[in-house]
Coordinates of C-alpha atoms in Angstrom, one line a residue:
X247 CA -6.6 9.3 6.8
X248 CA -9.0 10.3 9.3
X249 CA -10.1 8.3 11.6
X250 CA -2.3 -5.7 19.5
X251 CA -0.8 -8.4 19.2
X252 CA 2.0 -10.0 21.4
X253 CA 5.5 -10.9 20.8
X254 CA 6.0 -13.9 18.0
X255 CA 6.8 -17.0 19.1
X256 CA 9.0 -19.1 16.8
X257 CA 7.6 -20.8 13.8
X258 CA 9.2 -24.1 14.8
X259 CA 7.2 -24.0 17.8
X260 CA 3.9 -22.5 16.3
X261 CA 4.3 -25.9 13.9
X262 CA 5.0 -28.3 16.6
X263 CA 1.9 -26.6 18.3
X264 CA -0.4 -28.4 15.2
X265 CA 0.9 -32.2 16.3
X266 CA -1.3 -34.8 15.1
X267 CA -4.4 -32.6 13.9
X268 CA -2.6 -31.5 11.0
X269 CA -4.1 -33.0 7.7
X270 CA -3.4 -33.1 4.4
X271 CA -5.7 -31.0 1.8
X272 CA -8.1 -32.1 0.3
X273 CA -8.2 -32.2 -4.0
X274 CA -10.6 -30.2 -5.1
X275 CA -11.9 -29.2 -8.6
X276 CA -9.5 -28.8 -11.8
X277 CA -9.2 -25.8 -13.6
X278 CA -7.5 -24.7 -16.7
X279 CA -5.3 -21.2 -16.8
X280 CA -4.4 -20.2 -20.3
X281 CA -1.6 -18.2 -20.9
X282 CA -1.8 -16.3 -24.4
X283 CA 1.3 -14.2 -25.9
X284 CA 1.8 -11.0 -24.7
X285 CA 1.0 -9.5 -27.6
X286 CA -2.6 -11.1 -27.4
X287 CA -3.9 -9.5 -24.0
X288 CA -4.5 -6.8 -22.8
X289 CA -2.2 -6.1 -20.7
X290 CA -0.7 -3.1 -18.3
X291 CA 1.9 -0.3 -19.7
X292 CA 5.4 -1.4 -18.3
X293 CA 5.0 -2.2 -14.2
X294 CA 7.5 0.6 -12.5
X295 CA 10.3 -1.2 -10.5
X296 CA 9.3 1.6 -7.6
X297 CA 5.7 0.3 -7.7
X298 CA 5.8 -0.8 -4.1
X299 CA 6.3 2.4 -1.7
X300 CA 5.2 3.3 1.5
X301 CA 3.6 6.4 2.8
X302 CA 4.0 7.3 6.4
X303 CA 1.8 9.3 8.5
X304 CA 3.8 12.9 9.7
X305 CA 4.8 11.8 13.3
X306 CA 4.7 8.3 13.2
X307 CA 7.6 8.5 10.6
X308 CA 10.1 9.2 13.0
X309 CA 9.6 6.1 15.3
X310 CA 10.0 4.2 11.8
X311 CA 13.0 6.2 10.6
X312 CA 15.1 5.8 14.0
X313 CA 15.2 3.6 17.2
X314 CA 14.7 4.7 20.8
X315 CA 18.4 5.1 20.9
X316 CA 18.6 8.2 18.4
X317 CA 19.9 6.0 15.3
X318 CA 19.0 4.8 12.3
X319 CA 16.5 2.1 12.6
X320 CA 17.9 -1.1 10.9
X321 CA 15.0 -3.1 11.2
X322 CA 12.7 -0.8 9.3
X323 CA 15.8 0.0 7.0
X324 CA 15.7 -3.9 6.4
X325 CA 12.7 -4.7 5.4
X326 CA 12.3 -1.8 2.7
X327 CA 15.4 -3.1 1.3
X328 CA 13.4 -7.0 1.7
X329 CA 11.0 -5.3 -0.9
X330 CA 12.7 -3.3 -2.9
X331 CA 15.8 -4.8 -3.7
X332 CA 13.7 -7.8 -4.9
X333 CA 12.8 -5.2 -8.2
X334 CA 15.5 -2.9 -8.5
X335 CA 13.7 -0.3 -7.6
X336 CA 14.1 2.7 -4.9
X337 CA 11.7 3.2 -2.1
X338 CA 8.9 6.2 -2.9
X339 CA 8.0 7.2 0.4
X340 CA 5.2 9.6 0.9
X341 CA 5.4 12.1 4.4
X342 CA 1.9 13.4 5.7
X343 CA -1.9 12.6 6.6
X344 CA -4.6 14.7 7.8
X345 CA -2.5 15.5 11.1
X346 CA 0.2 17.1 8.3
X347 CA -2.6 19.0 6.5
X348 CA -3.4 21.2 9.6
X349 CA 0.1 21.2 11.5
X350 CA 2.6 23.8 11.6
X351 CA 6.2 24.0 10.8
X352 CA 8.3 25.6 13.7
X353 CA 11.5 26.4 12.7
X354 CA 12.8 26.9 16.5
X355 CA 11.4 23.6 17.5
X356 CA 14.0 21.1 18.3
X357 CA 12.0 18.1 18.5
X358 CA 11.6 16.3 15.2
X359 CA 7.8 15.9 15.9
X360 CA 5.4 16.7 18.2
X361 CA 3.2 15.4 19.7
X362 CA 5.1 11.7 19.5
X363 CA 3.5 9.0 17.5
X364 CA 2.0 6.7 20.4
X365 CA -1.1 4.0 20.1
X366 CA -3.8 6.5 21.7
X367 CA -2.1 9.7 20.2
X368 CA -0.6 8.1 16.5
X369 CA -2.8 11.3 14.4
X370 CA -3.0 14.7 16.6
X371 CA -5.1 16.7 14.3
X372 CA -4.6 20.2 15.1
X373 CA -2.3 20.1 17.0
X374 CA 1.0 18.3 15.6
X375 CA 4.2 20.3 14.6
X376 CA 7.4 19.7 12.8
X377 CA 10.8 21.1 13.2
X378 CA 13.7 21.4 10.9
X379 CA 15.4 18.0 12.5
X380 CA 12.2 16.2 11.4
X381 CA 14.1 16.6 7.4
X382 CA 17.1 15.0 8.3
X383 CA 15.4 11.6 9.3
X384 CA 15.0 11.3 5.7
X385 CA 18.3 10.9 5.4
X386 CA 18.2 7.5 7.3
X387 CA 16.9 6.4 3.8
X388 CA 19.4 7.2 1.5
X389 CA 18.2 5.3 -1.7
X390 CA 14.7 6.8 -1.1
X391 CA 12.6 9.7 -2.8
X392 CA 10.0 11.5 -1.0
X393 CA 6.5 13.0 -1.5
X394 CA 6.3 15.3 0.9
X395 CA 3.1 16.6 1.8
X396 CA 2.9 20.5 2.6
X397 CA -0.3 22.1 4.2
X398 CA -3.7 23.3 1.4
X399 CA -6.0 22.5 5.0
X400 CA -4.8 26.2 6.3
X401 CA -5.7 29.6 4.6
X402 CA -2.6 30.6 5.5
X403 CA 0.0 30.1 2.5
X404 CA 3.1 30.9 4.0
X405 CA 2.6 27.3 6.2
X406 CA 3.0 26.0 2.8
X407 CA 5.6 27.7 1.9
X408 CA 7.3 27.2 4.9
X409 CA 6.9 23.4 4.7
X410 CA 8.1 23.3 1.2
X411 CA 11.4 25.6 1.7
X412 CA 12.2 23.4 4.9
X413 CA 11.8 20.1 3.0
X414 CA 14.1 20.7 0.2
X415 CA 16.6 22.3 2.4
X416 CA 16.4 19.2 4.9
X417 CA 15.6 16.1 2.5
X418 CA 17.6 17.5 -0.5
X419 CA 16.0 18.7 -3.8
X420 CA 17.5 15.4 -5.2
X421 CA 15.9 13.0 -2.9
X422 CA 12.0 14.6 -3.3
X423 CA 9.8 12.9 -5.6
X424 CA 7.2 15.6 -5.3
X425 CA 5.6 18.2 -3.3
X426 CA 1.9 17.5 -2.6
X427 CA -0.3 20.2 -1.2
X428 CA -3.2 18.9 1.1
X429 CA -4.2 15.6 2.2
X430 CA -8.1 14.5 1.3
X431 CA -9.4 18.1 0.6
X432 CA -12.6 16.7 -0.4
X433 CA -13.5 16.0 3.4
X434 CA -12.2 19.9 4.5
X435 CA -15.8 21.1 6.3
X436 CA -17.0 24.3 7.6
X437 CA -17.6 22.5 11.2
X438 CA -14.5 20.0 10.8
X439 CA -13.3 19.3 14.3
X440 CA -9.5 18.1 15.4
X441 CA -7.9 16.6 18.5
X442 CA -10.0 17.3 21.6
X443 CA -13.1 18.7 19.7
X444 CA -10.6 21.8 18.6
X445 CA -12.6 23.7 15.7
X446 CA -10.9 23.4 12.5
X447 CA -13.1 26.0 10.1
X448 CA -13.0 28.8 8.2
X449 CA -11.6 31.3 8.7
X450 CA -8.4 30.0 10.1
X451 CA -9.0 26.6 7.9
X452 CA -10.2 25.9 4.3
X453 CA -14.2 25.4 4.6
X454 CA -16.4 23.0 1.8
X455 CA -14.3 22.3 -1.6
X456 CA -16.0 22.1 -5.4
X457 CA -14.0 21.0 -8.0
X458 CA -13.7 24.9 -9.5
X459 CA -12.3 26.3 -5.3
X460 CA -10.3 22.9 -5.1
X461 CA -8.4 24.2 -8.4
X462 CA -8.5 27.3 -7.7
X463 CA -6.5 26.8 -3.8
X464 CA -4.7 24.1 -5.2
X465 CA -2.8 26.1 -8.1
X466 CA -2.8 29.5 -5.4
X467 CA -0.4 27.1 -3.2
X468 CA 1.6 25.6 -5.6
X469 CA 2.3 28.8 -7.5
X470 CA 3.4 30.3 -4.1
X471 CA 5.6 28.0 -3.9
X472 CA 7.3 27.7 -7.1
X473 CA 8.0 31.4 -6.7
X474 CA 9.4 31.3 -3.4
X475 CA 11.4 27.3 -3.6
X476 CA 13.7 26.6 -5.9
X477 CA 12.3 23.9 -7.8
X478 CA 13.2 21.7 -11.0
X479 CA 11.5 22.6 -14.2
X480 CA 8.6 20.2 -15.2
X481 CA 6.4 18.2 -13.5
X482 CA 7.3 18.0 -9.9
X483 CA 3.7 18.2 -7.7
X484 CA 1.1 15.3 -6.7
X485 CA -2.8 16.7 -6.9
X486 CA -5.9 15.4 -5.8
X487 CA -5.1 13.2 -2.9
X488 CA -9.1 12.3 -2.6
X489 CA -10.0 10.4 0.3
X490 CA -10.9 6.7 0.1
X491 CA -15.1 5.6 -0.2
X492 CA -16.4 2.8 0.8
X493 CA -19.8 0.6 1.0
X494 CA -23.1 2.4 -0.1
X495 CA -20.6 5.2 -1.3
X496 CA -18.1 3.6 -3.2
X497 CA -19.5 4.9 -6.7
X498 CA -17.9 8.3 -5.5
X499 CA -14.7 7.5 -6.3
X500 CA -15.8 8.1 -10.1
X501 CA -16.5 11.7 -9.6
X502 CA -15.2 13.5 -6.5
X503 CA -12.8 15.7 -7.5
X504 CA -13.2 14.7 -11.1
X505 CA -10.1 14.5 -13.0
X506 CA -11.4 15.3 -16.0
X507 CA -13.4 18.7 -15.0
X508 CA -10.4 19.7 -12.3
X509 CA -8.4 19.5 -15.6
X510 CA -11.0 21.6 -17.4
X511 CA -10.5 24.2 -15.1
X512 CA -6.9 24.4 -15.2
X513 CA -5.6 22.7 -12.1
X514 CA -2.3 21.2 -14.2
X515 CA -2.3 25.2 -16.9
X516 CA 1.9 24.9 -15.8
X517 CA 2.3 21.5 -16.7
X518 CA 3.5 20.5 -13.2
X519 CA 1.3 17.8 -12.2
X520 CA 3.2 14.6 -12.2
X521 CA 0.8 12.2 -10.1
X522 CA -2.8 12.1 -9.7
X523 CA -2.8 10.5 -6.3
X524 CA -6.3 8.5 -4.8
X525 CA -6.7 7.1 -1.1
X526 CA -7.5 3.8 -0.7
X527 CA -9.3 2.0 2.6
X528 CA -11.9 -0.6 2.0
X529 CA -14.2 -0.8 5.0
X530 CA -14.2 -0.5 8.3
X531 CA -12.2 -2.8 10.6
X532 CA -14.1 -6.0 11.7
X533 CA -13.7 -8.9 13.7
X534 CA -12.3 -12.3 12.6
X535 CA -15.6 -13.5 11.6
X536 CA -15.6 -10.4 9.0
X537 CA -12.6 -11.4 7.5
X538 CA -14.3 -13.5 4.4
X539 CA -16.6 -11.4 3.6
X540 CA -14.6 -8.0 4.6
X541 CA -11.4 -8.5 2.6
X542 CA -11.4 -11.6 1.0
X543 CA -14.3 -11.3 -1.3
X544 CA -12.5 -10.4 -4.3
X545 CA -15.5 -8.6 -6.4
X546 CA -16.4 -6.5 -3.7
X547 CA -12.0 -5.2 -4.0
X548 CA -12.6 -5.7 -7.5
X549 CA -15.4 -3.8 -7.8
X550 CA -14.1 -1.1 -5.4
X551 CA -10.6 -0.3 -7.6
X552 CA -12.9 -0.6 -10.9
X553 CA -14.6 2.4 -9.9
X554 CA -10.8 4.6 -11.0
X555 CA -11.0 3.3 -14.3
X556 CA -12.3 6.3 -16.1
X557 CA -9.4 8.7 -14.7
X558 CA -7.1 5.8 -15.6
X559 CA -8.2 5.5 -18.7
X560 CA -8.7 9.5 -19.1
X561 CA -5.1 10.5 -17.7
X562 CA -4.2 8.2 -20.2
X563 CA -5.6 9.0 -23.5
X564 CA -5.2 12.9 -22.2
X565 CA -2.1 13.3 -20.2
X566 CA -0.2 9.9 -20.8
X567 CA 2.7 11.2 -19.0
X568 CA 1.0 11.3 -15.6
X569 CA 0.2 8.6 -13.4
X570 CA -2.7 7.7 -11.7
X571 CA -1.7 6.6 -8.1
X572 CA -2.9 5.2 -4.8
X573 CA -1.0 7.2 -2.5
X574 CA -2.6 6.2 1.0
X575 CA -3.4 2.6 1.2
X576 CA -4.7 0.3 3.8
X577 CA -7.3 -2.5 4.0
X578 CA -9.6 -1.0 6.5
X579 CA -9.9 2.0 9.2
X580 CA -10.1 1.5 13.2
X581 CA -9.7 3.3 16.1
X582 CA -9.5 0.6 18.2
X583 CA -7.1 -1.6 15.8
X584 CA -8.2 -5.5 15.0
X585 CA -5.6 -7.4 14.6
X586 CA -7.5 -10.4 14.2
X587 CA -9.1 -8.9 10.7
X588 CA -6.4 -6.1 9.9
X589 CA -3.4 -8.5 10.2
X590 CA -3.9 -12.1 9.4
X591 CA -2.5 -14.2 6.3
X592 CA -6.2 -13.7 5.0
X593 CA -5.1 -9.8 5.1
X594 CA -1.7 -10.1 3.9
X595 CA -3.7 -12.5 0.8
X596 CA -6.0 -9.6 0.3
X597 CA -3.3 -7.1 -0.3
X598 CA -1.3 -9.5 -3.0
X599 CA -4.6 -9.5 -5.0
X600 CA -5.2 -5.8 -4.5
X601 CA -1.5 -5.1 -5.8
X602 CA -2.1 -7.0 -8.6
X603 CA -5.7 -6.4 -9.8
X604 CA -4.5 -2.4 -9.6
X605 CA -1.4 -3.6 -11.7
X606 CA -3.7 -5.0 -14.2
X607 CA -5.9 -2.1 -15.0
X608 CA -3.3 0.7 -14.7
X609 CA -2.6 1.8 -11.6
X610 CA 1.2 3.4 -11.6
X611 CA 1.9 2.9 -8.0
X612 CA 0.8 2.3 -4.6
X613 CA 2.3 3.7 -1.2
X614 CA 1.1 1.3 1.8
X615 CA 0.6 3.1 4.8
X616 CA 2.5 3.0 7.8
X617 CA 1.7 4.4 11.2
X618 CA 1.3 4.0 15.1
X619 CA -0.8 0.8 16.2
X620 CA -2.8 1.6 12.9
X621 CA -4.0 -2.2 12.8
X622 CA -3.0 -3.0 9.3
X623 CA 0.9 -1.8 9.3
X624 CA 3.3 -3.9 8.0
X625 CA 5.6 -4.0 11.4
X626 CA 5.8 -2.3 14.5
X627 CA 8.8 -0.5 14.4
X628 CA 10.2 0.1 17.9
X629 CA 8.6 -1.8 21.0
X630 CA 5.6 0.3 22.2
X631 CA 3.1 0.4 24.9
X632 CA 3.2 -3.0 25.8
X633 CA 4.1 -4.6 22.5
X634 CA 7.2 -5.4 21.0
X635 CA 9.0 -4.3 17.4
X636 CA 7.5 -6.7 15.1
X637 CA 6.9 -8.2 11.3
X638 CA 3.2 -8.1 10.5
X639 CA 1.3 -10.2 8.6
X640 CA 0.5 -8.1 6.1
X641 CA 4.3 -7.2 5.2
X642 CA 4.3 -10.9 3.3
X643 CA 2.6 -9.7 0.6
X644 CA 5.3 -7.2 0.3
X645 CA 8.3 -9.8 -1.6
X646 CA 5.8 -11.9 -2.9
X647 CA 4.4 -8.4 -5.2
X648 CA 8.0 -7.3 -5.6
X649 CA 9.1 -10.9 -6.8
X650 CA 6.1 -10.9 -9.1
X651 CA 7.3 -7.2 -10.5
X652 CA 10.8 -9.0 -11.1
X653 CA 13.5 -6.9 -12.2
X654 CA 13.2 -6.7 -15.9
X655 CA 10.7 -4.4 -17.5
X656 CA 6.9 -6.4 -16.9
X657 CA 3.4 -5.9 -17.9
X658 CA 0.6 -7.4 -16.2
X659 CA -2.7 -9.0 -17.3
X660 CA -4.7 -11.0 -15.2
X661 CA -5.7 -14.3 -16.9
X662 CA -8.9 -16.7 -17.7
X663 CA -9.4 -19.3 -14.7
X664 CA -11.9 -21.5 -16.5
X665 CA -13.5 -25.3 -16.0
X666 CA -15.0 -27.0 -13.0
X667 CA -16.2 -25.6 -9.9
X668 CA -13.5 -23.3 -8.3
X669 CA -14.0 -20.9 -5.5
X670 CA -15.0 -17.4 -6.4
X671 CA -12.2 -15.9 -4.5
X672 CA -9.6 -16.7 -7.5
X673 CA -7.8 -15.2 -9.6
X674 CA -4.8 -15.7 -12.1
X675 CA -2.6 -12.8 -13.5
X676 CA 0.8 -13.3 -15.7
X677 CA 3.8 -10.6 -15.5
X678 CA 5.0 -10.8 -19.4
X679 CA 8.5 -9.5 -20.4
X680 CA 8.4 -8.5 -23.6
X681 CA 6.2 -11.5 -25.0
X682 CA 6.9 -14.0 -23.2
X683 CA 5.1 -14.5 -19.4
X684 CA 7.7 -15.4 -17.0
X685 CA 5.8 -15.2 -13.5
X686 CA 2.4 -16.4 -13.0
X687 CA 0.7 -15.5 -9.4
X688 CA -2.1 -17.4 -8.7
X689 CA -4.2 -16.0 -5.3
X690 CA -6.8 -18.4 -4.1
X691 CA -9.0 -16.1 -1.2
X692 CA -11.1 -18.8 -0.3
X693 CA -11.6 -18.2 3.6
X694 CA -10.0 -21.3 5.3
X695 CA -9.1 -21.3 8.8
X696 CA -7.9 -24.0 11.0
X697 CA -9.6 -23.4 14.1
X698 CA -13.0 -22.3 12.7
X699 CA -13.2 -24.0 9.3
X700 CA -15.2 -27.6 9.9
X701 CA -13.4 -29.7 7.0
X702 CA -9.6 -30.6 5.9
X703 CA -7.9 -27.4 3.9
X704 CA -9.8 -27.3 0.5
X705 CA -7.4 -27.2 -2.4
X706 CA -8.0 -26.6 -6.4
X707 CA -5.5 -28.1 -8.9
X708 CA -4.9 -25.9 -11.9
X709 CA -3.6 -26.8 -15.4
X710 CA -1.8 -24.1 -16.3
X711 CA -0.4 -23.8 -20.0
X712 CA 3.3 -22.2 -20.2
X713 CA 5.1 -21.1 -23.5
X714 CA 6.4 -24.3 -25.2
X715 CA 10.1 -24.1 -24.2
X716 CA 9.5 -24.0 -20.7
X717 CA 10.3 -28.2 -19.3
X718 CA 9.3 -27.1 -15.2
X719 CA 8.2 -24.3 -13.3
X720 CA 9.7 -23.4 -9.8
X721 CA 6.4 -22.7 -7.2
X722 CA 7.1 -20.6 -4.1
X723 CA 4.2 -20.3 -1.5
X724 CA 2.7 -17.9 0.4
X725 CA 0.9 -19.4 3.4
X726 CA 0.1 -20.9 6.9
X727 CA -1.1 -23.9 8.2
X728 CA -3.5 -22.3 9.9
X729 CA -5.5 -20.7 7.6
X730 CA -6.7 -17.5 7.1
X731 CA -6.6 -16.4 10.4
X732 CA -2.7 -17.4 11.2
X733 CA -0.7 -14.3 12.6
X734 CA 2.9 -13.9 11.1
X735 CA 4.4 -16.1 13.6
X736 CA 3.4 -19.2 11.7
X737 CA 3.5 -17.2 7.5
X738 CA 6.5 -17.9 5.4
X739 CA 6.7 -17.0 1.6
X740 CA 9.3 -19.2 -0.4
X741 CA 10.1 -20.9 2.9
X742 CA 11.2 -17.6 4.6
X743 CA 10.5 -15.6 7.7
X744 CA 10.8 -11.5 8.5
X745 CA 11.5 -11.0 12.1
X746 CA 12.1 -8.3 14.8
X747 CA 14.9 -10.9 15.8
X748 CA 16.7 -11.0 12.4
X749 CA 16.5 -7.5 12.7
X750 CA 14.1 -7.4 9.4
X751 CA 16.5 -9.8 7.4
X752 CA 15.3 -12.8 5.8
X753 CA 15.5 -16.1 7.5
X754 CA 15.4 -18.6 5.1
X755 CA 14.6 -22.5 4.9
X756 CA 12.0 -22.0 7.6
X757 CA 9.8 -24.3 5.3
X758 CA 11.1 -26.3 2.7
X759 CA 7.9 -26.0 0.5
X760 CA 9.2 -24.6 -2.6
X761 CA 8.5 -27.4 -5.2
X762 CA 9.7 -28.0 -8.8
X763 CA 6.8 -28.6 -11.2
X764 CA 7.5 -31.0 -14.4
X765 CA 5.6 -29.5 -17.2
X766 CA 3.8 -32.1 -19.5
X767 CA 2.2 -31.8 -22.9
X768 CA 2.5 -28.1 -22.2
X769 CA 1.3 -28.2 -19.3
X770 CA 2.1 -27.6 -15.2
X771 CA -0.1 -29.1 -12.8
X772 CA -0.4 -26.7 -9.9
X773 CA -2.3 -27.5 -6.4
X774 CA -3.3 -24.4 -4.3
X775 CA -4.9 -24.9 -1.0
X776 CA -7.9 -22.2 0.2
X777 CA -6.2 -19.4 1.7
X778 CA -3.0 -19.1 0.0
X779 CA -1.1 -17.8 -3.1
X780 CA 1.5 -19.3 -5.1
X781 CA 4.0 -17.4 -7.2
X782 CA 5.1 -19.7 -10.5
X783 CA 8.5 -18.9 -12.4
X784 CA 8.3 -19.9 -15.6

């Protein structure tokens, strides 16, 4: 990637806060959701249990990996297990960024990072180095795997090398998922500049790639270090890495580095490729008046992740045995971080439907991406200038995906919403166990916010058809009374709460709205107010 908000109150209070001006929703339109056999849409290959990882960026890793007191940090320990226990799965954690791409690995350097991860400082570029105590934070993960990230930026392929030996020797050759060289190589510029206008060109630094000198660096650094690292047979290395496009230049993502011709030209001739990895990022950071149109327009996401399907579709006809992955993910880019756009329930909504539209069309797996006072993180890890180690808004959507995933093997289609006049920011999508659909997430981004919005909450009811020996369907909830713009003091998803206070644990029964759903003639009557998204278990 190149490129606050103050401590939560409670919920009780945050609720008591509403008094008298709550109201109850309004009934809206009624829609009907069909839900075919398995066997009779199109649905995804089998959804990995590890499909929710993280990705954290070089230095700010060790502020999430240990608190200020040297130790393993149990909050952020916490809440991956909040996620990942939920499908049985291990966390995939991805190590590096841009500032990894063109740092240096010191062996004699006792610090695990330098410069620290900090709000004005979270991405030195240029000028960031690791040392060999940076590995052993990995180890404050234990059920984890790593893609660790090892310099393509510099012409120098020993740096490379060096990374690579020190990884495995730190982390553990059975605790690393793959080795990845470079970080967005698409963006590497004759005249690119780092931290304090520090030139960052050739011949020091890789200038311009095509697709044929992408290929041809790419497989120069990882056969250096296959010969030099002791490495499992097979596929063991994540390519491409391509940097995320947005607006006017979105179409981009269908041909920069394309995987097709890099494939042509022999970038995978060893048979050691084992993801094809893509950025995502899908604007800029706005203001709260953005936050409709910016992230909860669901054609314009839609639209955005449609643009991979020819190298999903490709890798998959070609080289089924590779994955096509979003390895760098957040929901806009800021230097100055809003909050107030990056980090609301409207946020945390957008990333459920991103999670489950990539599901849908074949995306193998997403890493979220966490670093310093970023704006869209999924918690502050350790209290820092000026704002205390918190949950996020956006780390809701994490158990409400997982939960979706389940812990059997699922495939996911995303289902007809048909009838009346529903919002446009709707969609329906089924997780199927063999073929059978068990879990039904319904996401309804229509923008509703309690202190802006002029009317009662909207709601739409929707007739949703389950297989015939199903007699009720349990609904859990994602939402806020406030709306769209509610911070995560006032979110709860199946009643419960994440906190800096719970030390990351779950607090449950914060809201008793889980509901029981009789199914009649076939058929579960749902209600799903604007600005929320329930999760149905058949």
């Amino acid at each position: 990637m190149r490129a606050q908000v103050p401590k939560q109150t409670s919920l009780i209070l945050a609720l008591a806060s509403l008094g008298s001006t709550a109201t109850l929703p309004r009934d809206g339109p009624s829609l009907t959701v069909k839900v075919p056999a398995g066997s009779d849409v199109d649905a995804s290959a089998e959804i990995d249990p590890n499909f929710c990882g993280l990705a954290f960026e070089q230095s700010s890793f060790v502020r999430y990996a240990q608190g200020d007191d040297g130790n393993i940090n149990a909050f952020s320990a916490n809440l991956i297990d909040a996620i990942t226990l939920r499908t049985g799965g291990i966390p995939i954690i991805r190590l590096g960024g841009t500032s990894a791409d063109y740092g240096k690995y010191l062996p004699g350097q006792k610090e695990p990072a330098l410069p620290p991860a900090e709000r004005d400082q979270y991405q030195v570029v240029g000028n960031t180095t690791i040392g060999p105590s940076y590995w052993d934070l990995a180890k404050n993960f234990p059920d984890a795997k790593y893609m660790v990230e090892v310099p393509l930026a510099t012409t120098n392929v020993s740096e490379a090398v060096a990374w690579a030996q020190s990884a495995v020797q730190g982390i553990g050759i059975d605790n690393i998922h793959s080795i990845q060289p470079g970080n967005e190589a698409n963006l590497y510029s004759d005249n690119f500049r780092g931290e304090g206008g520090i030139r960052l060109g050739p011949p020091d630094y890789q200038g311009k790639l095509s697709n044929e000198t992408y290929v041809g660096n790419w497989t120069k650094y990882a056969d250096a270090i296959l010969e030099a690292v002791d490495l499992p047979q097979g596929r063991f290395f994540t390519a491409f890495d391509v940097s995320s496009h947005s607006g006017d230049e979105v179409e981009a993502e269908k041909y920069v580095f394309d995987v097709q011709e890099c494939f042509d030209l022999g970038i995978d001739k060893k048979n050691i490729i084992k993801d094809v990895s893509h950025h995502y990022y899908q604007r800029s950071a706005g203001t709260a008046a953005d936050l409709a149109s910016g992230l909860m327009n669901m054609s314009v996401t839609h639209n955005h992740l449609d643009q991979y399907q020819g190298h999903i579709d490709w890798l998959k006809k070609n080289r089924p045995e590779i994955g096509f992955i979003l390895n760098e993910v957040g929901n806009s880019l800021s230097q100055t971080n809003e909050y107030e756009f990056q980090n609301r329930l409207g946020s945390a909504l957008w990333q459920v439907d991103f999670y489950l539209y990539s599901m849908a069309i074949g995306v193998a797996r997403i890493n979220y991406q966490q670093i310093m006072h970023a704006g869209y993180n999924l918690w502050l890890p350790v209290a820092s200038v000026g704002f205390d180690a918190q949950v996020f808004a956006n780390f809701y959507s994490q158990p409400f995906v997982a939960d979706f995933i389940g812990t059997s093997s699922s495939r996911v289609a995303q289902l007809d919403v048909s009838g009346g006049n529903g919002p446009a920011n709707l969609a329906a999508y089924a997780a199927y166990e063999g073929d059978a659909a068990k879990r039904i997430a319904i996401a309804n981004l229509d923008y509703w916010n309690k202190t802006s919005s002029n009317m009662e909450r909207p709601s739409v009811t929707l007739d949703v058809s389950v297989p015939a020996d199903v007699k009720s369907v349990n609904v859990t909830h994602l939402t806020s009374p406030g709306g769209a713009g509610a911070g995560a003091d006032s979110i709860t998803y199946a009643g419960s709460q994440w906190t800096y206070e719970s030390s990351g644990k779950e607090v449950k029964n914060v809201r008793n709205d889980t509901e029981q759903v009789t199914v009649q003639n076939g058929v579960a009557r749902i209600k799903v107010e604007s600005s929320e998204a329930v999760l149905l278990w058949l």
